[in-house]
mmCIF file of C-alpha atoms in Angstrom:
data_model
loop_
_atom_site.group_PDB
_atom_site.id
_atom_site.type_symbol
_atom_site.label_atom_id
_atom_site.label_comp_id
_atom_site.label_asym_id
_atom_site.label_seq_id
_atom_site.Cartn_x
_atom_site.Cartn_y
_atom_site.Cartn_z
ATOM 1 C CA MET A 113 34.492 98.975 104.700
ATOM 2 C CA GLU A 114 34.340 102.794 104.271
ATOM 3 C CA ALA A 115 31.023 104.461 103.416
ATOM 4 C CA ALA A 116 32.414 105.070 99.944
ATOM 5 C CA ALA A 117 33.025 101.347 99.021
ATOM 6 C CA PRO A 118 30.503 99.229 97.185
ATOM 7 C CA LEU A 119 27.442 98.148 99.100
ATOM 8 C CA PRO A 120 27.897 94.511 100.409
ATOM 9 C CA ARG A 121 25.184 92.075 100.186
ATOM 10 C CA TRP A 122 24.508 91.964 103.949
ATOM 11 C CA ALA A 123 23.548 95.648 103.516
ATOM 12 C CA SER A 124 20.057 94.636 102.378
ATOM 13 C CA ASP A 125 19.316 92.730 105.484
ATOM 14 C CA PRO A 126 18.035 94.678 108.792
ATOM 15 C CA CYS A 127 21.398 96.366 110.121
ATOM 16 C CA PHE A 128 22.199 98.412 113.190
ATOM 17 C CA MET A 129 24.439 101.180 113.769
ATOM 18 C CA GLY A 130 26.582 102.826 116.566
ATOM 19 C CA ILE A 131 27.493 106.545 116.703
ATOM 20 C CA ASP A 132 29.911 108.228 118.910
ATOM 21 C CA GLU A 133 32.112 111.452 118.911
ATOM 22 C CA ALA A 134 35.838 112.411 119.760
ATOM 23 C CA GLY A 135 37.075 115.969 120.347
ATOM 24 C CA ARG A 136 34.073 117.520 121.709
ATOM 25 C CA GLY A 137 35.959 119.350 124.553
ATOM 26 C CA PRO A 138 39.419 120.273 123.181
ATOM 27 C CA VAL A 139 40.041 123.858 122.037
ATOM 28 C CA LEU A 140 42.189 122.822 119.048
ATOM 29 C CA GLY A 141 41.390 120.847 116.060
ATOM 30 C CA PRO A 142 38.251 119.197 114.635
ATOM 31 C CA MET A 143 35.305 117.381 116.332
ATOM 32 C CA VAL A 144 34.849 114.215 114.749
ATOM 33 C CA TYR A 145 31.665 111.963 114.596
ATOM 34 C CA GLY A 146 32.091 108.361 113.743
ATOM 35 C CA CYS A 147 29.687 105.405 112.884
ATOM 36 C CA LEU A 148 29.873 101.713 112.702
ATOM 37 C CA TYR A 149 27.110 99.586 111.152
ATOM 38 C CA CYS A 150 26.647 95.887 110.256
ATOM 39 C CA ALA A 151 23.877 93.301 109.787
ATOM 40 C CA LEU A 152 21.923 92.464 112.923
ATOM 41 C CA SER A 153 22.823 88.850 112.362
ATOM 42 C CA TYR A 154 26.541 89.916 113.026
ATOM 43 C CA LYS A 155 25.640 91.263 116.638
ATOM 44 C CA ASN A 156 27.236 88.516 118.573
ATOM 45 C CA THR A 157 30.299 88.176 116.458
ATOM 46 C CA LEU A 158 30.904 92.101 116.761
ATOM 47 C CA ALA A 159 30.705 91.635 120.578
ATOM 48 C CA SER A 160 33.734 89.060 120.377
ATOM 49 C CA LEU A 161 35.832 91.554 118.552
ATOM 50 C CA LYS A 162 36.526 93.283 121.935
ATOM 51 C CA PHE A 163 35.893 96.816 120.900
ATOM 52 C CA ALA A 164 35.949 99.071 123.909
ATOM 53 C CA ASP A 165 35.230 102.712 124.788
ATOM 54 C CA SER A 166 38.422 104.399 122.994
ATOM 55 C CA LYS A 167 39.118 106.493 126.168
ATOM 56 C CA THR A 168 40.126 103.324 127.923
ATOM 57 C CA LEU A 169 42.562 102.262 125.192
ATOM 58 C CA ASN A 170 45.879 103.457 124.483
ATOM 59 C CA GLU A 171 46.654 104.944 121.181
ATOM 60 C CA GLU A 172 48.416 101.816 119.793
ATOM 61 C CA LYS A 173 45.344 99.396 120.825
ATOM 62 C CA ARG A 174 43.078 101.931 119.159
ATOM 63 C CA GLU A 175 45.062 101.932 115.917
ATOM 64 C CA GLU A 176 45.064 97.955 115.881
ATOM 65 C CA LEU A 177 41.323 97.828 116.473
ATOM 66 C CA PHE A 178 40.626 100.653 113.697
ATOM 67 C CA GLU A 179 42.910 98.683 111.193
ATOM 68 C CA THR A 180 40.971 95.382 112.082
ATOM 69 C CA LEU A 181 37.640 96.952 111.564
ATOM 70 C CA LYS A 182 38.657 98.423 108.362
ATOM 71 C CA GLY A 183 39.748 95.189 106.854
ATOM 72 C CA ASN A 184 36.455 93.374 107.955
ATOM 73 C CA ASN A 185 34.167 93.154 105.118
ATOM 74 C CA ASP A 186 31.436 92.535 107.403
ATOM 75 C CA ILE A 187 31.465 95.878 108.867
ATOM 76 C CA GLY A 188 30.800 99.512 107.427
ATOM 77 C CA TRP A 189 32.053 102.784 108.859
ATOM 78 C CA ALA A 190 32.011 106.455 108.052
ATOM 79 C CA VAL A 191 32.975 109.736 109.811
ATOM 80 C CA ASP A 192 31.955 113.490 109.728
ATOM 81 C CA ILE A 193 34.938 115.828 110.628
ATOM 82 C CA ILE A 194 33.926 119.194 111.749
ATOM 83 C CA ASP A 195 36.580 121.821 111.136
ATOM 84 C CA PRO A 196 37.514 124.161 114.042
ATOM 85 C CA ARG A 197 36.631 127.046 111.814
ATOM 86 C CA GLU A 198 33.200 125.763 111.168
ATOM 87 C CA LEU A 199 32.794 125.157 114.890
ATOM 88 C CA SER A 200 33.598 128.787 115.825
ATOM 89 C CA ALA A 201 31.670 130.114 112.836
ATOM 90 C CA LYS A 202 28.385 128.367 113.919
ATOM 91 C CA MET A 203 28.798 129.320 117.627
ATOM 92 C CA LEU A 204 29.472 132.981 116.961
ATOM 93 C CA LYS A 205 26.870 133.812 114.192
ATOM 94 C CA LYS A 206 24.118 136.238 114.805
ATOM 95 C CA ILE A 207 21.600 133.303 115.345
ATOM 96 C CA LYS A 208 24.070 130.980 117.152
ATOM 97 C CA ILE A 209 24.290 127.219 116.780
ATOM 98 C CA ASN A 210 25.215 125.642 119.955
ATOM 99 C CA LEU A 211 27.690 122.641 120.266
ATOM 100 C CA ASN A 212 24.753 120.293 121.091
ATOM 101 C CA GLU A 213 22.883 121.325 117.974
ATOM 102 C CA ILE A 214 26.004 120.933 115.934
ATOM 103 C CA SER A 215 26.427 117.357 117.351
ATOM 104 C CA HIS A 216 23.003 116.394 116.721
ATOM 105 C CA ASP A 217 23.146 117.517 113.017
ATOM 106 C CA SER A 218 26.296 115.618 112.536
ATOM 107 C CA ALA A 219 24.747 112.456 114.067
ATOM 108 C CA MET A 220 21.681 112.531 111.958
ATOM 109 C CA GLY A 221 23.861 113.495 108.821
ATOM 110 C CA LEU A 222 25.528 110.107 109.238
ATOM 111 C CA VAL A 223 22.262 108.342 109.840
ATOM 112 C CA ALA A 224 20.939 109.898 106.645
ATOM 113 C CA LYS A 225 24.220 109.263 104.686
ATOM 114 C CA VAL A 226 24.205 105.370 105.521
ATOM 115 C CA ILE A 227 20.420 105.269 104.466
ATOM 116 C CA ASP A 228 20.960 106.849 101.246
ATOM 117 C CA MET A 229 23.698 104.549 100.467
ATOM 118 C CA GLY A 230 21.038 101.967 100.556
ATOM 119 C CA VAL A 231 21.728 100.215 103.783
ATOM 120 C CA LEU A 232 18.603 98.732 105.721
ATOM 121 C CA LEU A 233 19.097 100.591 109.077
ATOM 122 C CA THR A 234 16.632 99.465 111.625
ATOM 123 C CA GLU A 235 18.344 100.037 114.924
ATOM 124 C CA VAL A 236 20.783 102.859 115.967
ATOM 125 C CA TYR A 237 22.695 103.060 119.338
ATOM 126 C CA ILE A 238 23.934 106.572 120.260
ATOM 127 C CA ASP A 239 25.873 108.026 123.116
ATOM 128 C CA THR A 240 23.658 111.080 124.406
ATOM 129 C CA VAL A 241 24.199 114.762 123.972
ATOM 130 C CA GLY A 242 21.943 116.497 126.344
ATOM 131 C CA ASP A 243 18.837 114.916 127.529
ATOM 132 C CA PRO A 244 18.666 111.266 126.344
ATOM 133 C CA GLU A 245 14.678 111.088 125.903
ATOM 134 C CA LYS A 246 14.465 114.529 124.060
ATOM 135 C CA TYR A 247 17.466 113.369 121.843
ATOM 136 C CA ARG A 248 15.699 110.092 121.175
ATOM 137 C CA MET A 249 12.433 111.867 120.403
ATOM 138 C CA LYS A 250 14.511 114.205 117.987
ATOM 139 C CA LEU A 251 15.974 111.277 116.040
ATOM 140 C CA SER A 252 12.753 109.396 115.898
ATOM 141 C CA GLU A 253 10.790 112.258 114.468
ATOM 142 C CA ARG A 254 13.499 112.571 111.785
ATOM 143 C CA PHE A 255 13.678 108.780 111.023
ATOM 144 C CA PRO A 256 10.360 107.358 112.066
ATOM 145 C CA GLY A 257 11.346 103.749 110.789
ATOM 146 C CA ILE A 258 14.273 103.278 112.954
ATOM 147 C CA LYS A 259 14.546 102.305 116.611
ATOM 148 C CA PHE A 260 16.932 104.530 118.536
ATOM 149 C CA VAL A 261 18.590 103.763 121.783
ATOM 150 C CA VAL A 262 20.071 106.840 123.281
ATOM 151 C CA ALA A 263 22.138 106.537 126.504
ATOM 152 C CA LYS A 264 24.703 107.890 128.686
ATOM 153 C CA LYS A 265 28.053 106.160 128.262
ATOM 154 C CA ALA A 266 26.751 104.119 125.474
ATOM 155 C CA ASP A 267 30.504 103.718 124.302
ATOM 156 C CA SER A 268 30.905 101.433 127.241
ATOM 157 C CA LEU A 269 27.425 99.454 127.158
ATOM 158 C CA TYR A 270 27.183 98.689 123.291
ATOM 159 C CA PRO A 271 30.031 97.131 121.333
ATOM 160 C CA VAL A 272 28.525 98.858 118.074
ATOM 161 C CA VAL A 273 29.094 102.175 119.730
ATOM 162 C CA SER A 274 32.462 101.270 121.249
ATOM 163 C CA GLY A 275 33.527 100.301 117.692
ATOM 164 C CA ALA A 276 32.226 103.894 116.583
ATOM 165 C CA SER A 277 34.189 105.537 119.196
ATOM 166 C CA ILE A 278 37.387 103.993 118.018
ATOM 167 C CA VAL A 279 36.498 105.294 114.439
ATOM 168 C CA ALA A 280 35.922 108.818 115.693
ATOM 169 C CA LYS A 281 38.812 108.867 117.993
ATOM 170 C CA VAL A 282 41.361 107.520 115.580
ATOM 171 C CA THR A 283 40.294 109.765 112.900
ATOM 172 C CA ARG A 284 40.614 112.914 114.984
ATOM 173 C CA ASP A 285 44.035 111.806 116.234
ATOM 174 C CA ARG A 286 45.342 111.359 112.701
ATOM 175 C CA ALA A 287 43.824 114.717 111.736
ATOM 176 C CA LEU A 288 45.443 116.577 114.527
ATOM 177 C CA ARG A 289 48.713 114.542 113.953
ATOM 178 C CA ASP A 290 48.942 115.383 110.301
ATOM 179 C CA TRP A 291 47.375 118.994 110.772
ATOM 180 C CA VAL A 292 49.113 121.386 108.133
ATOM 181 C CA LEU A 293 49.362 124.874 109.853
ATOM 182 C CA GLN A 294 48.326 127.436 106.968
ATOM 183 C CA GLU A 295 49.684 130.275 108.942
ATOM 184 C CA THR A 296 53.304 131.275 107.918
ATOM 185 C CA ALA A 297 54.327 133.633 110.917
ATOM 186 C CA GLU A 298 57.728 133.032 112.333
ATOM 187 C CA ASN A 299 58.263 130.645 115.388
ATOM 188 C CA MET A 300 55.228 128.458 114.514
ATOM 189 C CA GLN A 301 55.471 125.029 116.131
ATOM 190 C CA ARG A 302 53.390 122.026 116.787
ATOM 191 C CA ASN A 303 53.976 121.352 120.408
ATOM 192 C CA PHE A 304 50.400 122.000 121.377
ATOM 193 C CA GLY A 305 49.945 119.001 123.631
ATOM 194 C CA SER A 306 46.565 117.327 123.907
ATOM 195 C CA GLY A 307 44.457 120.337 122.909
ATOM 196 C CA TYR A 308 42.451 120.290 125.949
ATOM 197 C CA PRO A 309 41.970 123.679 127.889
ATOM 198 C CA GLY A 310 43.658 122.218 131.090
ATOM 199 C CA ASP A 311 46.620 120.972 129.537
ATOM 200 C CA PRO A 312 49.669 123.321 130.405
ATOM 201 C CA GLU A 313 51.409 122.594 127.094
ATOM 202 C CA THR A 314 48.145 123.706 125.106
ATOM 203 C CA LYS A 315 47.987 126.886 127.280
ATOM 204 C CA ALA A 316 51.511 127.594 126.404
ATOM 205 C CA TRP A 317 51.166 126.982 122.706
ATOM 206 C CA LEU A 318 47.818 129.433 122.713
ATOM 207 C CA ALA A 319 49.818 132.060 124.468
ATOM 208 C CA HIS A 320 52.733 131.777 122.048
ATOM 209 C CA HIS A 321 50.652 131.577 119.038
ATOM 210 C CA LYS A 322 48.254 134.553 119.826
ATOM 211 C CA HIS A 323 48.328 137.411 117.356
ATOM 212 C CA SER A 324 47.042 140.921 118.507
ATOM 213 C CA VAL A 325 45.409 141.534 115.197
ATOM 214 C CA PHE A 326 44.564 138.119 113.601
ATOM 215 C CA GLY A 327 43.980 136.239 116.719
ATOM 216 C CA PHE A 328 44.871 132.534 116.599
ATOM 217 C CA PRO A 329 45.764 129.977 113.915
ATOM 218 C CA THR A 330 42.779 128.251 112.142
ATOM 219 C CA LEU A 331 43.782 125.016 114.221
ATOM 220 C CA VAL A 332 41.931 127.073 117.325
ATOM 221 C CA ARG A 333 38.248 127.040 118.136
ATOM 222 C CA PHE A 334 38.407 130.573 118.880
ATOM 223 C CA SER A 335 34.702 130.568 120.141
ATOM 224 C CA TRP A 336 35.719 128.520 123.194
ATOM 225 C CA GLY A 337 35.851 130.288 126.438
ATOM 226 C CA THR A 338 39.335 129.244 126.822
ATOM 227 C CA CYS A 339 40.652 131.824 124.279
ATOM 228 C CA THR A 340 38.494 134.814 125.908
ATOM 229 C CA PRO A 341 41.613 135.803 128.400
ATOM 230 C CA TYR A 342 43.906 135.907 125.530
ATOM 231 C CA PHE A 343 41.580 138.645 123.779
ATOM 232 C CA ARG A 344 42.023 141.045 126.565
ATOM 233 C CA ASP A 345 44.927 142.966 124.945
ATOM 234 C CA ILE A 346 44.156 142.541 121.250
ATOM 235 C CA VAL A 347 44.236 145.599 118.948
ATOM 236 C CA GLU A 348 40.898 147.438 118.539
ATOM 237 C CA VAL A 349 39.977 147.525 114.792
ATOM 238 C CA LEU A 350 37.774 150.389 113.494
ATOM 239 C CA TRP A 351 36.423 150.311 110.005
ATOM 240 C CA GLU A 352 35.984 154.093 108.937
ATOM 241 C CA PRO A 353 33.482 154.358 105.995
ATOM 242 C CA ASP A 354 34.206 156.788 103.149
ATOM 243 C CA GLU A 355 30.503 158.070 102.916
ATOM 244 C CA LEU A 356 27.868 158.900 105.595
ATOM 245 C CA ASP A 357 24.356 157.541 105.753
ATOM 246 C CA ASP A 358 21.542 160.171 106.358
ATOM 247 C CA ASN A 359 20.368 158.152 109.288
ATOM 248 C CA GLY A 360 23.656 157.282 110.564
ATOM 249 C CA SER A 361 25.673 158.611 113.585
ATOM 250 C CA VAL A 362 29.232 160.023 113.263
ATOM 251 C CA ASN A 363 32.099 159.977 115.556
ATOM 252 C CA ARG A 364 33.950 163.251 116.524
ATOM 253 C CA ASN A 365 36.015 162.924 113.170
ATOM 254 C CA GLY A 366 32.874 162.796 111.261
ATOM 255 C CA LYS A 367 33.090 159.174 110.169
ATOM 256 C CA ARG A 368 30.998 156.299 111.066
ATOM 257 C CA GLN A 369 32.841 153.408 112.637
ATOM 258 C CA LEU A 370 32.292 149.717 112.901
ATOM 259 C CA LYS A 371 34.212 148.002 115.622
ATOM 260 C CA LEU A 372 35.635 144.708 115.207
ATOM 261 C CA SER A 373 35.498 142.847 118.393
ATOM 262 C CA SER A 374 36.598 139.239 119.524
ATOM 263 C CA VAL A 375 33.106 137.860 118.632
ATOM 264 C CA GLY A 376 32.408 139.687 115.509
ATOM 265 C CA VAL A 377 31.524 143.143 114.230
ATOM 266 C CA THR A 378 29.458 145.587 116.316
ATOM 267 C CA GLY A 379 28.017 148.852 114.933
ATOM 268 C CA TYR A 380 27.239 152.192 116.434
ATOM 269 C CA LYS A 381 23.548 153.053 116.347
ATOM 270 C CA ARG A 382 22.774 151.098 113.051
ATOM 271 C CA LYS A 383 23.479 147.408 112.508
ATOM 272 C CA SER A 384 26.198 146.766 110.314
ATOM 273 C CA GLU A 385 24.065 144.574 107.871
ATOM 274 C CA GLU A 386 21.978 147.579 107.256
ATOM 275 C CA ILE A 387 24.980 149.642 106.394
ATOM 276 C CA GLU A 388 26.251 146.762 104.042
ATOM 277 C CA SER A 389 22.772 146.212 102.335
ATOM 278 C CA SER A 390 22.428 149.980 101.720
ATOM 279 C CA GLY A 391 25.689 150.262 100.013
ATOM 280 C CA LYS A 392 26.553 153.400 101.966
ATOM 281 C CA GLY A 393 29.087 153.840 104.570
ATOM 282 C CA ARG A 394 31.312 151.117 103.277
ATOM 283 C CA CYS A 395 35.099 151.030 103.219
ATOM 284 C CA LYS A 396 36.996 151.565 100.067
ATOM 285 C CA PHE A 397 38.448 148.140 100.108
ATOM 286 C CA PHE A 398 35.033 146.561 99.524
ATOM 287 C CA LEU A 399 33.675 149.248 97.273
ATOM 288 C CA ALA A 400 36.718 149.145 94.980
ATOM 289 C CA ARG A 401 36.450 145.456 94.582
ATOM 290 C CA LYS A 402 32.637 145.494 94.046
ATOM 291 C CA LEU A 403 32.178 143.243 97.143
ATOM 292 C CA GLU A 404 28.500 142.830 98.506
ATOM 293 C CA GLN A 405 27.228 141.006 101.502
ATOM 294 C CA ILE A 406 25.292 138.059 100.452
ATOM 295 C CA SER A 407 22.559 136.547 102.914
ATOM 296 C CA HIS A 408 20.875 134.019 100.516
ATOM 297 C CA PHE A 409 22.722 131.511 98.222
#
């Protein structure tokens, strides 16, 4: 049963959940968090379904087990698909959000989602990200009424986490397989391999699809260290403002410059956000369109 389906009767009985991820390491595609939940009274039956860590199963077997659990009305499941652009944006923003924090937020989001649906969740088993005890305490503080079991290799220890790993892995595989490349440059192709940094096919794809101005297609997590070597010969972009600020520095041509680097915008002397907020020293492109930087929504 998908998370969006009507709530079954067993959801009002004490339930337990497993959570796992797929796609944490690849440089391509989304990271997916998946969960599987059911009544505690179903625990022994769940163990008999022979779910296993998705990494130990071939693609055909994972697909078969996923279809089995989808058709089982005694099981619920849900996913959180984190787009590669979101991963990069969070990891490169001024106040950076690292991958562990993104992972924790996704897992807690799934717990909150299932609780909000009305499921009586009493136990959650999760594959650790970082220190297991610190993670468990973080989860318990957020959801004090739930027992959390956080462990390394939980996907091979608890069938409910094994089921969640299958949900996450199959969802990511399908997302990558069906990914529509939004870019329209010539010679774009989909032979990107597994997406892992060490895959020769993935490396070749990155080299072929690097653009000296625009970087990589949106499929790529450009915040990954794997991408850094490809940025060494990119074009340096300078934004030259049309007006000077009284307190600003100028270059030798009498114009302030903002430099677009591989990890964002860097300013000379004054911070770029100060220039934006003052309205001075801004490019004609933004002024003509009356575009302003927004920090609060």
